[in-house]
mmCIF file of C-alpha atoms and ligand atoms in Angstrom:
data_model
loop_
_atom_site.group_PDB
_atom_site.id
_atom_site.type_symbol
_atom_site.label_atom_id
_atom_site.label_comp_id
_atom_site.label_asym_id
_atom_site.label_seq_id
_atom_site.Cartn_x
_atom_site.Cartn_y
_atom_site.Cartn_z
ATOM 1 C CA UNK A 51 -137.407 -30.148 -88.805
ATOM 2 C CA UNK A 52 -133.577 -30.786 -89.596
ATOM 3 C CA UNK A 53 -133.159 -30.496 -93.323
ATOM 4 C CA UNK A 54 -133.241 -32.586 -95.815
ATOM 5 C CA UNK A 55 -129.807 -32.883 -97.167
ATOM 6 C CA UNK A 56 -130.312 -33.821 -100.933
ATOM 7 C CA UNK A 57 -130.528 -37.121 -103.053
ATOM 8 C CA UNK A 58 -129.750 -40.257 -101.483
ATOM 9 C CA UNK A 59 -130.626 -43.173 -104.613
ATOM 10 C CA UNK A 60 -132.364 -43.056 -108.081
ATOM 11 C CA UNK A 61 -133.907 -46.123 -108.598
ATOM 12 C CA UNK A 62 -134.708 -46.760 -112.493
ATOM 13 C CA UNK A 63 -135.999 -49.684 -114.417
ATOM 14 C CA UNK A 64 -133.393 -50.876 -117.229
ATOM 15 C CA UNK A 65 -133.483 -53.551 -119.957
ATOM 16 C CA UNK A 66 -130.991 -56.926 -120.248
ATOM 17 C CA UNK A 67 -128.619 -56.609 -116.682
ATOM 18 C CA UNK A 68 -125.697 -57.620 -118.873
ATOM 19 C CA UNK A 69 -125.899 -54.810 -120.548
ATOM 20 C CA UNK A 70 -126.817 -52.236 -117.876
ATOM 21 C CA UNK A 71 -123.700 -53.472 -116.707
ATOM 22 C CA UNK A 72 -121.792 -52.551 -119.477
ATOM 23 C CA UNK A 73 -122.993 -49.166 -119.881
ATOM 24 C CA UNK A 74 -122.812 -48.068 -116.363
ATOM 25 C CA UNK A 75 -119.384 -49.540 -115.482
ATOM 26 C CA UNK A 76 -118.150 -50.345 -118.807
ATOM 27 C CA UNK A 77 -119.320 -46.416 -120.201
ATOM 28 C CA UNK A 78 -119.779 -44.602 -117.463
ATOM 29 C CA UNK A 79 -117.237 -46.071 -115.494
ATOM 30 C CA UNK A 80 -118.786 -45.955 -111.980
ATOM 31 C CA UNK A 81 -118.401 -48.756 -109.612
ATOM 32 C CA UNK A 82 -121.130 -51.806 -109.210
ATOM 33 C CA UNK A 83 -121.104 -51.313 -105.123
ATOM 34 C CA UNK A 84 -123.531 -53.724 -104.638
ATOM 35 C CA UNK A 85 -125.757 -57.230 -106.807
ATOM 36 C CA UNK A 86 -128.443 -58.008 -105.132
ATOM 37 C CA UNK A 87 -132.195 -58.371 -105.826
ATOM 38 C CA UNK A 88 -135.084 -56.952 -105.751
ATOM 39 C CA UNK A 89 -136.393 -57.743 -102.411
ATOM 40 C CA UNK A 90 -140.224 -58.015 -103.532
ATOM 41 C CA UNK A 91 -139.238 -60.251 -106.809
ATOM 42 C CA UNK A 92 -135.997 -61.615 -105.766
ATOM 43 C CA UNK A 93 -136.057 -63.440 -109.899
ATOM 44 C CA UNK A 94 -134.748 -59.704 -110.598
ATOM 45 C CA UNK A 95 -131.580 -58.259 -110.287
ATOM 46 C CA UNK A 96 -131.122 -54.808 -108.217
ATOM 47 C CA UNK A 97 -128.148 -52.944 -109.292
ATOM 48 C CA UNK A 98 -126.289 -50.598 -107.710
ATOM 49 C CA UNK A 99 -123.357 -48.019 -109.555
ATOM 50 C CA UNK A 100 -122.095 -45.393 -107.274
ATOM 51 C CA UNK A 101 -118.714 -43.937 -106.355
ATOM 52 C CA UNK A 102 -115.730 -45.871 -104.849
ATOM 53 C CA UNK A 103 -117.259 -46.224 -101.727
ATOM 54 C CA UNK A 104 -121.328 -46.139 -102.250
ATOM 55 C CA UNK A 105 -121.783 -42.501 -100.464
ATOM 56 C CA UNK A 106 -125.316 -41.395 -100.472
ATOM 57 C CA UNK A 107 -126.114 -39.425 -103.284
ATOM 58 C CA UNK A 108 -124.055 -41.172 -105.447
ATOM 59 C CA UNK A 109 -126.167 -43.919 -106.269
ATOM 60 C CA UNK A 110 -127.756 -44.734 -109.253
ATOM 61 C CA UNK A 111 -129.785 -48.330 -108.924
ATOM 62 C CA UNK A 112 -131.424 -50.387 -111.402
ATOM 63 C CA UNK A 113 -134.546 -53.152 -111.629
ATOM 64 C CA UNK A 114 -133.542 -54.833 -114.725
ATOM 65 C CA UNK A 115 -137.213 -55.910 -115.974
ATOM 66 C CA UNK A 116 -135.974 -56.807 -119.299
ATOM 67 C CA UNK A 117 -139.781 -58.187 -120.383
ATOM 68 C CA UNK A 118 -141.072 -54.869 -119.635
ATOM 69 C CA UNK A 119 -142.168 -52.531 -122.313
ATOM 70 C CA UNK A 120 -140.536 -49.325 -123.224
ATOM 71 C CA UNK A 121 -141.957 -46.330 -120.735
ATOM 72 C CA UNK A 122 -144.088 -44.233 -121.914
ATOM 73 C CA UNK A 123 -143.022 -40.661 -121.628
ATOM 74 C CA UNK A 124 -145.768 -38.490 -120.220
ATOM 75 C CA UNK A 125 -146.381 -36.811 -117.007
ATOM 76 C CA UNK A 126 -146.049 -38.297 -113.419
ATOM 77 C CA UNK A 127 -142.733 -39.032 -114.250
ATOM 78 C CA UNK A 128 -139.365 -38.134 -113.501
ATOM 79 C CA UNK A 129 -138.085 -38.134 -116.894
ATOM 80 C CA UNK A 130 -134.472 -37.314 -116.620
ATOM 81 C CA UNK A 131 -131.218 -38.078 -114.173
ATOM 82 C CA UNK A 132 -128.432 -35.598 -113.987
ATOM 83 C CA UNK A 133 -125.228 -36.599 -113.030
ATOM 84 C CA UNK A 134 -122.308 -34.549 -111.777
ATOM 85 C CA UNK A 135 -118.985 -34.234 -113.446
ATOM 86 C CA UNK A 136 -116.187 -31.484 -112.682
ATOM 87 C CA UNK A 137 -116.589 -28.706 -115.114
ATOM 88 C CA UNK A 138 -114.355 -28.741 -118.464
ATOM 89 C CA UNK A 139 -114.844 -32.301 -118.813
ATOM 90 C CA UNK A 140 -117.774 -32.230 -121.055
ATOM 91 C CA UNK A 141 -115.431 -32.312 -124.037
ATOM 92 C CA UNK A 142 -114.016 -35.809 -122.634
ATOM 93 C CA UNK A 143 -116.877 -37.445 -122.106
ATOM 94 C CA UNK A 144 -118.959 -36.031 -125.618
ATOM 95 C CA UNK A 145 -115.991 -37.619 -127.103
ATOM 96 C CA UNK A 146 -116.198 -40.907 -124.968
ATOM 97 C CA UNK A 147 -119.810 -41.419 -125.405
ATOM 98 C CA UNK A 148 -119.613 -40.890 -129.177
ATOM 99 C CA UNK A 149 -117.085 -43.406 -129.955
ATOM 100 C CA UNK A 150 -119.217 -45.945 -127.441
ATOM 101 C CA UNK A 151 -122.442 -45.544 -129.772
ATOM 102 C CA UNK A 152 -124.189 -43.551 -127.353
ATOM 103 C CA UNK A 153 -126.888 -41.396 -128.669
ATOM 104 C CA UNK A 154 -125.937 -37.835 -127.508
ATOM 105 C CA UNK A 155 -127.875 -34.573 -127.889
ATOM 106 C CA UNK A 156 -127.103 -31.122 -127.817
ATOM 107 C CA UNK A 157 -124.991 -29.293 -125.261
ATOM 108 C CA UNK A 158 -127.342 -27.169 -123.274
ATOM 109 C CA UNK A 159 -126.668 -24.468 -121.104
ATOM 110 C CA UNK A 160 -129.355 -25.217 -117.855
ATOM 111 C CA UNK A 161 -129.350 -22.393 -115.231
ATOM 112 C CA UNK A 162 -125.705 -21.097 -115.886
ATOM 113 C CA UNK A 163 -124.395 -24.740 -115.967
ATOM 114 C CA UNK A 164 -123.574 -26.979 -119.231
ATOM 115 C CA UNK A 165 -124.892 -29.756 -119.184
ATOM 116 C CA UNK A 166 -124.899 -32.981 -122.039
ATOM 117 C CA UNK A 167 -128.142 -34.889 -122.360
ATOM 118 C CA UNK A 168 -128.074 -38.659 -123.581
ATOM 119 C CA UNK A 169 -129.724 -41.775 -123.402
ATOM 120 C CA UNK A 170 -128.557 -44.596 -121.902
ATOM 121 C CA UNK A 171 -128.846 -48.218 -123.891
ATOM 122 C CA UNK A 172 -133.018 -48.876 -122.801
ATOM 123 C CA UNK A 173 -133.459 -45.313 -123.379
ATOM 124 C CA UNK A 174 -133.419 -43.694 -119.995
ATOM 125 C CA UNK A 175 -132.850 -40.307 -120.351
ATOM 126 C CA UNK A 176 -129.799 -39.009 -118.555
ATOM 127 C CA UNK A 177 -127.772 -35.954 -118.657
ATOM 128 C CA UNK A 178 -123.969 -35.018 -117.723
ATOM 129 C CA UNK A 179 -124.166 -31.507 -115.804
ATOM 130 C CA UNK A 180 -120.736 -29.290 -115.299
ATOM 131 C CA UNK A 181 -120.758 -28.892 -111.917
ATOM 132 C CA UNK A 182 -118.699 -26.101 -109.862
ATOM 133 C CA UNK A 183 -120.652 -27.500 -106.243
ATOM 134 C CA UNK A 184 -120.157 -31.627 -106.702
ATOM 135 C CA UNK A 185 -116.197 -31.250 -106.354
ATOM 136 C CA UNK A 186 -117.022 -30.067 -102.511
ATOM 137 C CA UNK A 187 -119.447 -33.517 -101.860
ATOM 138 C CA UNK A 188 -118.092 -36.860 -100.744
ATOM 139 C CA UNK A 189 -116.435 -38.378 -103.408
ATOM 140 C CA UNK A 190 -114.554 -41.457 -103.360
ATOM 141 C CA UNK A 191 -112.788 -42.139 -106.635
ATOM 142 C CA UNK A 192 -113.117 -45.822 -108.374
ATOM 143 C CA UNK A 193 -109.478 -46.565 -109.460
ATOM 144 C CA UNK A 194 -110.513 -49.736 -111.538
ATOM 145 C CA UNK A 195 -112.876 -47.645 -113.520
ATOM 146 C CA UNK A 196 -112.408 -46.911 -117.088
ATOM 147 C CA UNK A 197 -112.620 -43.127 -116.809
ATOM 148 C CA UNK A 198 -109.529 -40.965 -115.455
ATOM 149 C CA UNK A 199 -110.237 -39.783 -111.800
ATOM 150 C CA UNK A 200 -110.708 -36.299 -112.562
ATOM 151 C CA UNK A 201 -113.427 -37.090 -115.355
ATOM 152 C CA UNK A 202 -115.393 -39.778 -113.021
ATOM 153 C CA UNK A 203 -119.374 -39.033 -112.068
ATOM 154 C CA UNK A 204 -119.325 -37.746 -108.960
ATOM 155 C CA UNK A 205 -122.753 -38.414 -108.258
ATOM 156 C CA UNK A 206 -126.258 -37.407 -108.631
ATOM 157 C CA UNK A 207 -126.732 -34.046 -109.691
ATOM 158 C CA UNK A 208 -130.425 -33.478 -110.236
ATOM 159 C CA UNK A 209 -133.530 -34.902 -111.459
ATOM 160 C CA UNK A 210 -136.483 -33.889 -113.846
ATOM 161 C CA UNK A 211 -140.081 -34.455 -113.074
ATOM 162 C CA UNK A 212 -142.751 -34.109 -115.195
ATOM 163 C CA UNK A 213 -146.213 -32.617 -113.900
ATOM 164 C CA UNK A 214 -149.869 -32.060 -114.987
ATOM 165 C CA UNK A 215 -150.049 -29.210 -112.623
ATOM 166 C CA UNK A 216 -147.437 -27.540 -110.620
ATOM 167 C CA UNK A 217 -148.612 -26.318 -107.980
ATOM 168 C CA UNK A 218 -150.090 -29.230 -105.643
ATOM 169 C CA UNK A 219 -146.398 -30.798 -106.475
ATOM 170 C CA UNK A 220 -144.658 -27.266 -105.432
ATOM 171 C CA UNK A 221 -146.632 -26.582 -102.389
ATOM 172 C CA UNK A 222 -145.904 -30.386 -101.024
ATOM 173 C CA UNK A 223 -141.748 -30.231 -101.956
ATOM 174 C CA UNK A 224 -141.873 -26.850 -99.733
ATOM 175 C CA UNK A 225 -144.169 -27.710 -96.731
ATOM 176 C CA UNK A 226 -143.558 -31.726 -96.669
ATOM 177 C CA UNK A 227 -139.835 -31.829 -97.692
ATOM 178 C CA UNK A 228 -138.438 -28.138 -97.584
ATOM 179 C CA UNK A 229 -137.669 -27.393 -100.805
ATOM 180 C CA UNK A 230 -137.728 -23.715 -102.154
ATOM 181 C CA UNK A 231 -137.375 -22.094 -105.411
ATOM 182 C CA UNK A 232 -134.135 -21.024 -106.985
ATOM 183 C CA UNK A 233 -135.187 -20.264 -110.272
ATOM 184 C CA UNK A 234 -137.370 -20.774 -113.409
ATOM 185 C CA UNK A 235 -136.006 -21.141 -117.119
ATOM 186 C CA UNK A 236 -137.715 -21.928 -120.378
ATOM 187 C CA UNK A 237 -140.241 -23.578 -118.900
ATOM 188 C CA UNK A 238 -138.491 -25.185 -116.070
ATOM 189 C CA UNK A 239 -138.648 -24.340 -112.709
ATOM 190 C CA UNK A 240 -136.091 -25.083 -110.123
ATOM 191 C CA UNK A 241 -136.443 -26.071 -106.410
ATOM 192 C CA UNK A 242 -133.873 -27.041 -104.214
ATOM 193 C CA UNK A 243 -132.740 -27.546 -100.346
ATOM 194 C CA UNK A 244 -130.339 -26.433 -98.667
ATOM 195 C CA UNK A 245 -128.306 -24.200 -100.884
ATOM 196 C CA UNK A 246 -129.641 -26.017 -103.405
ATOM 197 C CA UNK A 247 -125.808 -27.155 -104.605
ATOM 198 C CA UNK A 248 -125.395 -30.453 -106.153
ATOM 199 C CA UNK A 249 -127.352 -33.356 -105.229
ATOM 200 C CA UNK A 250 -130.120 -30.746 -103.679
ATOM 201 C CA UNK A 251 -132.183 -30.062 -106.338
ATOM 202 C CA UNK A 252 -135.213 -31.239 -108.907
ATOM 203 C CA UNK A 253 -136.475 -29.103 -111.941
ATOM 204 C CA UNK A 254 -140.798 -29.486 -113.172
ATOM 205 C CA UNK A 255 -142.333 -28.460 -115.442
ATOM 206 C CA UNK A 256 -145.758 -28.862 -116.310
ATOM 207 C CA UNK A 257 -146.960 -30.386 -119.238
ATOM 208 C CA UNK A 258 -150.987 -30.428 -118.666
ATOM 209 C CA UNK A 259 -152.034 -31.935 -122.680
ATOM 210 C CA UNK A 260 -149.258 -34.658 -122.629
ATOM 211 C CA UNK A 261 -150.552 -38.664 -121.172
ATOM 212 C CA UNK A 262 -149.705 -39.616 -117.995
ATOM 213 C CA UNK A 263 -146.375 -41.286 -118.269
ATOM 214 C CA UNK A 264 -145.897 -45.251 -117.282
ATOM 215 C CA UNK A 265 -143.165 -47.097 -116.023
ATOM 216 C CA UNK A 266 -141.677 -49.100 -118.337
ATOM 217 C CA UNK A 267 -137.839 -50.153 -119.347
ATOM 218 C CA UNK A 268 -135.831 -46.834 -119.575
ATOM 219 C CA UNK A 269 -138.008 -44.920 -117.346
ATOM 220 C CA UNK A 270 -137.347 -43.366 -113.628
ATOM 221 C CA UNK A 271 -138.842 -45.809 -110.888
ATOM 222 C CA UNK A 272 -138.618 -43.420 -107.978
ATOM 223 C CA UNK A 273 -136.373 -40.469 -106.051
ATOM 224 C CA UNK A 274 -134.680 -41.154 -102.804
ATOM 225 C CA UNK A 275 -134.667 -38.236 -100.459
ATOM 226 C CA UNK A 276 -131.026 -38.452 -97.900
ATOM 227 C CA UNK A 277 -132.463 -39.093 -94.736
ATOM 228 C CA UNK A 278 -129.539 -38.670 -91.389
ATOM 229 C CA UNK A 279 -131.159 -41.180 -89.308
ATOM 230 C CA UNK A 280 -134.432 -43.095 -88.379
ATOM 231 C CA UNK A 281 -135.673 -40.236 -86.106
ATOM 232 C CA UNK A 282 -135.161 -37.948 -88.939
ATOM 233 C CA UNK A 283 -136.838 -40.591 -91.216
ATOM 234 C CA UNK A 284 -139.790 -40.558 -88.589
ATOM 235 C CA UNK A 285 -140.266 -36.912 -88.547
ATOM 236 C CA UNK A 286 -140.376 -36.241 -92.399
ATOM 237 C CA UNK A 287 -142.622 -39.258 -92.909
ATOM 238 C CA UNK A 288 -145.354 -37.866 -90.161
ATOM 239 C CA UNK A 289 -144.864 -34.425 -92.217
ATOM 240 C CA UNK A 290 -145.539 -35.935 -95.317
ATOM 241 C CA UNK A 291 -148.550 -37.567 -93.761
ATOM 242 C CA UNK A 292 -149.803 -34.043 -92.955
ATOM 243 C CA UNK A 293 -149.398 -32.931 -96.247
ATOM 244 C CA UNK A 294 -151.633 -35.798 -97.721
ATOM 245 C CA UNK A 295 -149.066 -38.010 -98.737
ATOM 246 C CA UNK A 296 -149.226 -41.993 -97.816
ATOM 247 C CA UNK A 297 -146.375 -43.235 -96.538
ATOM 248 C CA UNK A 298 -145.220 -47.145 -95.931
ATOM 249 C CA UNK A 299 -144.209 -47.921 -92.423
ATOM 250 C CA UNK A 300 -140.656 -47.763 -92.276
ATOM 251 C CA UNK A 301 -139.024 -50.923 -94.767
ATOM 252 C CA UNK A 302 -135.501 -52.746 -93.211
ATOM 253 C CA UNK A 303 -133.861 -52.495 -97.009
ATOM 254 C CA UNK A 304 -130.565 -54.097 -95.416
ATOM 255 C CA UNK A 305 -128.054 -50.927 -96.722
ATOM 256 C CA UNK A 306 -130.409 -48.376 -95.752
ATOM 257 C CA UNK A 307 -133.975 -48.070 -94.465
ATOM 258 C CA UNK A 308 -137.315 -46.947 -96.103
ATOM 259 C CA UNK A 309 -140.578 -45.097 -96.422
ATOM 260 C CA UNK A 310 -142.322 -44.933 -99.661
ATOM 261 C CA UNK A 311 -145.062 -42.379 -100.733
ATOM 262 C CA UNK A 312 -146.166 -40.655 -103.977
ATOM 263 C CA UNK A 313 -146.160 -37.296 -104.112
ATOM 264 C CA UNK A 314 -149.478 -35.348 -105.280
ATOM 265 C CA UNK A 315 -148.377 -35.454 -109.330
ATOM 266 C CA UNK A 316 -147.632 -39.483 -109.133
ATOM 267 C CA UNK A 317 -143.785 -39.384 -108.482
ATOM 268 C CA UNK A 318 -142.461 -42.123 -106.191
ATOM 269 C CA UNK A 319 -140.492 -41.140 -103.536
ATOM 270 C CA UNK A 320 -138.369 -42.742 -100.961
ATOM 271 C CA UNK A 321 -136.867 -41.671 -97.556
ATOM 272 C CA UNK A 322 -133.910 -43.363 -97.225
ATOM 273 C CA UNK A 323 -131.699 -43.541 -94.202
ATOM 274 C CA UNK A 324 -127.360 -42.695 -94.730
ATOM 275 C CA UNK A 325 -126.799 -45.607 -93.242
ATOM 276 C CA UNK A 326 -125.722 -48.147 -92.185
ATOM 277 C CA UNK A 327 -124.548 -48.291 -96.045
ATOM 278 C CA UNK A 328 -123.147 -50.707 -98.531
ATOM 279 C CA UNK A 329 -120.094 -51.916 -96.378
ATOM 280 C CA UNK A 330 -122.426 -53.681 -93.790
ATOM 281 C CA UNK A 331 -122.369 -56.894 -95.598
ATOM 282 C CA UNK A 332 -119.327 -57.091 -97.996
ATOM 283 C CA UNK A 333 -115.709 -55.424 -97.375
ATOM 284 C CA UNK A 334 -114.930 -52.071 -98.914
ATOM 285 C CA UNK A 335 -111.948 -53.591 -101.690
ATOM 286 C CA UNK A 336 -115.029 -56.103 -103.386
ATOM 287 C CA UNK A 337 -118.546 -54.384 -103.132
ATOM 288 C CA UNK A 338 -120.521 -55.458 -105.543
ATOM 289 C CA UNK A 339 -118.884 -58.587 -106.855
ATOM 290 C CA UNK A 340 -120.737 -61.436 -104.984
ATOM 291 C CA UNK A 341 -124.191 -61.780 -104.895
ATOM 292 C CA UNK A 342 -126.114 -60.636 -101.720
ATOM 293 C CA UNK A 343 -128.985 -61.711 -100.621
ATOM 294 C CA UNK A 344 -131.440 -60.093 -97.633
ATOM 295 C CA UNK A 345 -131.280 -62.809 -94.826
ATOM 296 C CA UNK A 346 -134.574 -64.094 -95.663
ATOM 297 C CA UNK A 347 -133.994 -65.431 -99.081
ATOM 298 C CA UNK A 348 -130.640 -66.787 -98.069
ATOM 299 C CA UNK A 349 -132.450 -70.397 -97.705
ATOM 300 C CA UNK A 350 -133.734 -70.218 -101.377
ATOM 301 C CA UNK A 351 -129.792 -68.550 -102.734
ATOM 302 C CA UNK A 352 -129.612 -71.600 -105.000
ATOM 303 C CA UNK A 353 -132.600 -71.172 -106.787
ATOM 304 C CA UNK A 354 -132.585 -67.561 -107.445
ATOM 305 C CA UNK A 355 -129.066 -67.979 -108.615
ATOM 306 C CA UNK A 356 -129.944 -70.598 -111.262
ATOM 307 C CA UNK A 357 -133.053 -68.282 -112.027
ATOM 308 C CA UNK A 358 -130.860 -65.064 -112.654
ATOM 309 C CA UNK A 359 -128.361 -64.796 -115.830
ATOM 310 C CA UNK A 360 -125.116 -64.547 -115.210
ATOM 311 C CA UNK A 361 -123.235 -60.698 -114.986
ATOM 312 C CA UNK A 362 -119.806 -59.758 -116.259
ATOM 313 C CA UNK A 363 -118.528 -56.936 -115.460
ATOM 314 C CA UNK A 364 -115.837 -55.883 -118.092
ATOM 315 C CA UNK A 365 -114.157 -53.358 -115.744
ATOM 316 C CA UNK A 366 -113.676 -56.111 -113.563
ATOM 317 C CA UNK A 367 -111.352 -58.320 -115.667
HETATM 318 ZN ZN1 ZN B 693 -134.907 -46.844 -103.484
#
């Protein structure tokens, strides 16, 4: 099997759009690359903040389900997104998300790197990770952002998931997806693939007398896995078949294509293809700033537009 090259999407659920909006491009200063919705309840928005040019792994997506409850934390979950930033510019951004009202926590040192956890404004737990390995990824800067180019997120990092038990989760990331270990730390353990660099990694732990966690606003709705192309897509979805997983056929999501499954501990996963990516419908210079529809619901556009509130985005202006 060709490996698995790291993250492609994190798809989380979020609160009010308008203000997703304004804490991912107005705080975090990445780039909207793409408003659409969500293709199975086109009344929701589906957000998309990644780099300049929507590379895969540098895509952090939102289902704003503002009448959903708060999560609850438990296991089954990934419970935290890492992003990448170039290391030194912690200081920068503690200071920027301080005088933004953003609830910061300790800086922690994680596996040799320092990283800055925080929550985002419906309480999705993030964290900003120093990282040596991101400044050799893809990395288009986004010169209308609010954040300097050298400070910018330069993608996803990492993610936490949180497990009952270890070890059915462990032995399916290695045989169904080729993950191995790289290393275990008060109470975490890290796998990774590849050389387990940035974007290429997830850290579990196990947390056997907590609840199983639920989705909810500010909570993780699934991890999407890069996947070269549809025969490499075809290959890792028979494999994860093997290994007990049950996959969706393969989904036409427009920018990219598809195959759900969960893995053993309840985490939703995705195998999404590079491409054909974000540019196949708009033109590089305005991603994100119309709303596009999947062909489909084009007939209905006016009545999902009345249906959805309307977005601002600050950076934009
Ligand atoms: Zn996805």
């Amino acid at each position: 099997m060709q490996p698995i090259s790291g993250l492609h999407h994190i798809t989380a659920i979020a609160g009010p759009a308008q203000e997703n909006l304004d804490f991912y491009a107005g705080v975090l200063g990445m780039r909207l690359v793409k408003k659409s919705v969500n293709q199975d309840d086109p009344g929701t928005y589906h957000l998309f903040y990644a780099d300049a040019e929507g590379h895969p792994g540098t895509d952090l997506t939102f289902f704003p389900w503002a009448q959903l409850a708060p999560h609850r934390e438990g296991y089954g979950l990934s419970t935290e997104v890492s992003l990448a930033i170039r290391p030194g510019s912690l200081a920068f951004w503690s200071d920027r998300l301080k005088r933004a009202g953003v609830q910061v926590f300790e800086v922690e040192t994680r596996f040799d790197q320092r990283v800055l956890p925080l929550a985002d404004s419906h309480g999705l737990r993030l964290s900003l990770t120093e990282s040596e390995s991101s400044l050799g990824r893809p990395f288009t800067p986004w010169e209308r952002s609010p954040i300097p180019v050298e400070n910018q997120i330069r993608g996803l990092e990492s993610a936490r998931l949180v497990e009952r038990e270890l070890e059915p989760t462990v032995s399916f990331l290695g045989a169904g997806l080729g993950f191995r270990k790289i290393g275990e730390e008060e109470g975490w353990s890290r796998y990774g693939l590849g050389e387990g660099k940035s974007g290429q990694y997830v850290d579990l732990r196990a947390q056997p007398a907590a609840r199983r966690g639920a989705w909810g606003t500010g909570s993780v709705h699934h991890l999407a896995w890069r996947m070269l192309d549809e025969s490499q897509q075809m290959e890792v979805r028979q494999r994860v078949a093997q290994e007990g997983a049950q996959p969706t056929p393969v989904i036409d999501r427009f920018w990219f294509k598809s195959v759900y499954f969960r893995e053993p501990g309840g985490v939703l996963f995705e195998l999404a293809t590079d491409g054909p990516g974000f540019s196949v419908d708009e033109k590089p210079a305005t991603l994100g700033e119309a709303l596009v529809l999947p062909p489909w619901l084009e007939a209905e556009r006016g009545a999902i537009e009345a249906a959805l509130p309307e977005l601002r985005d600050a950076s934009l202006a």
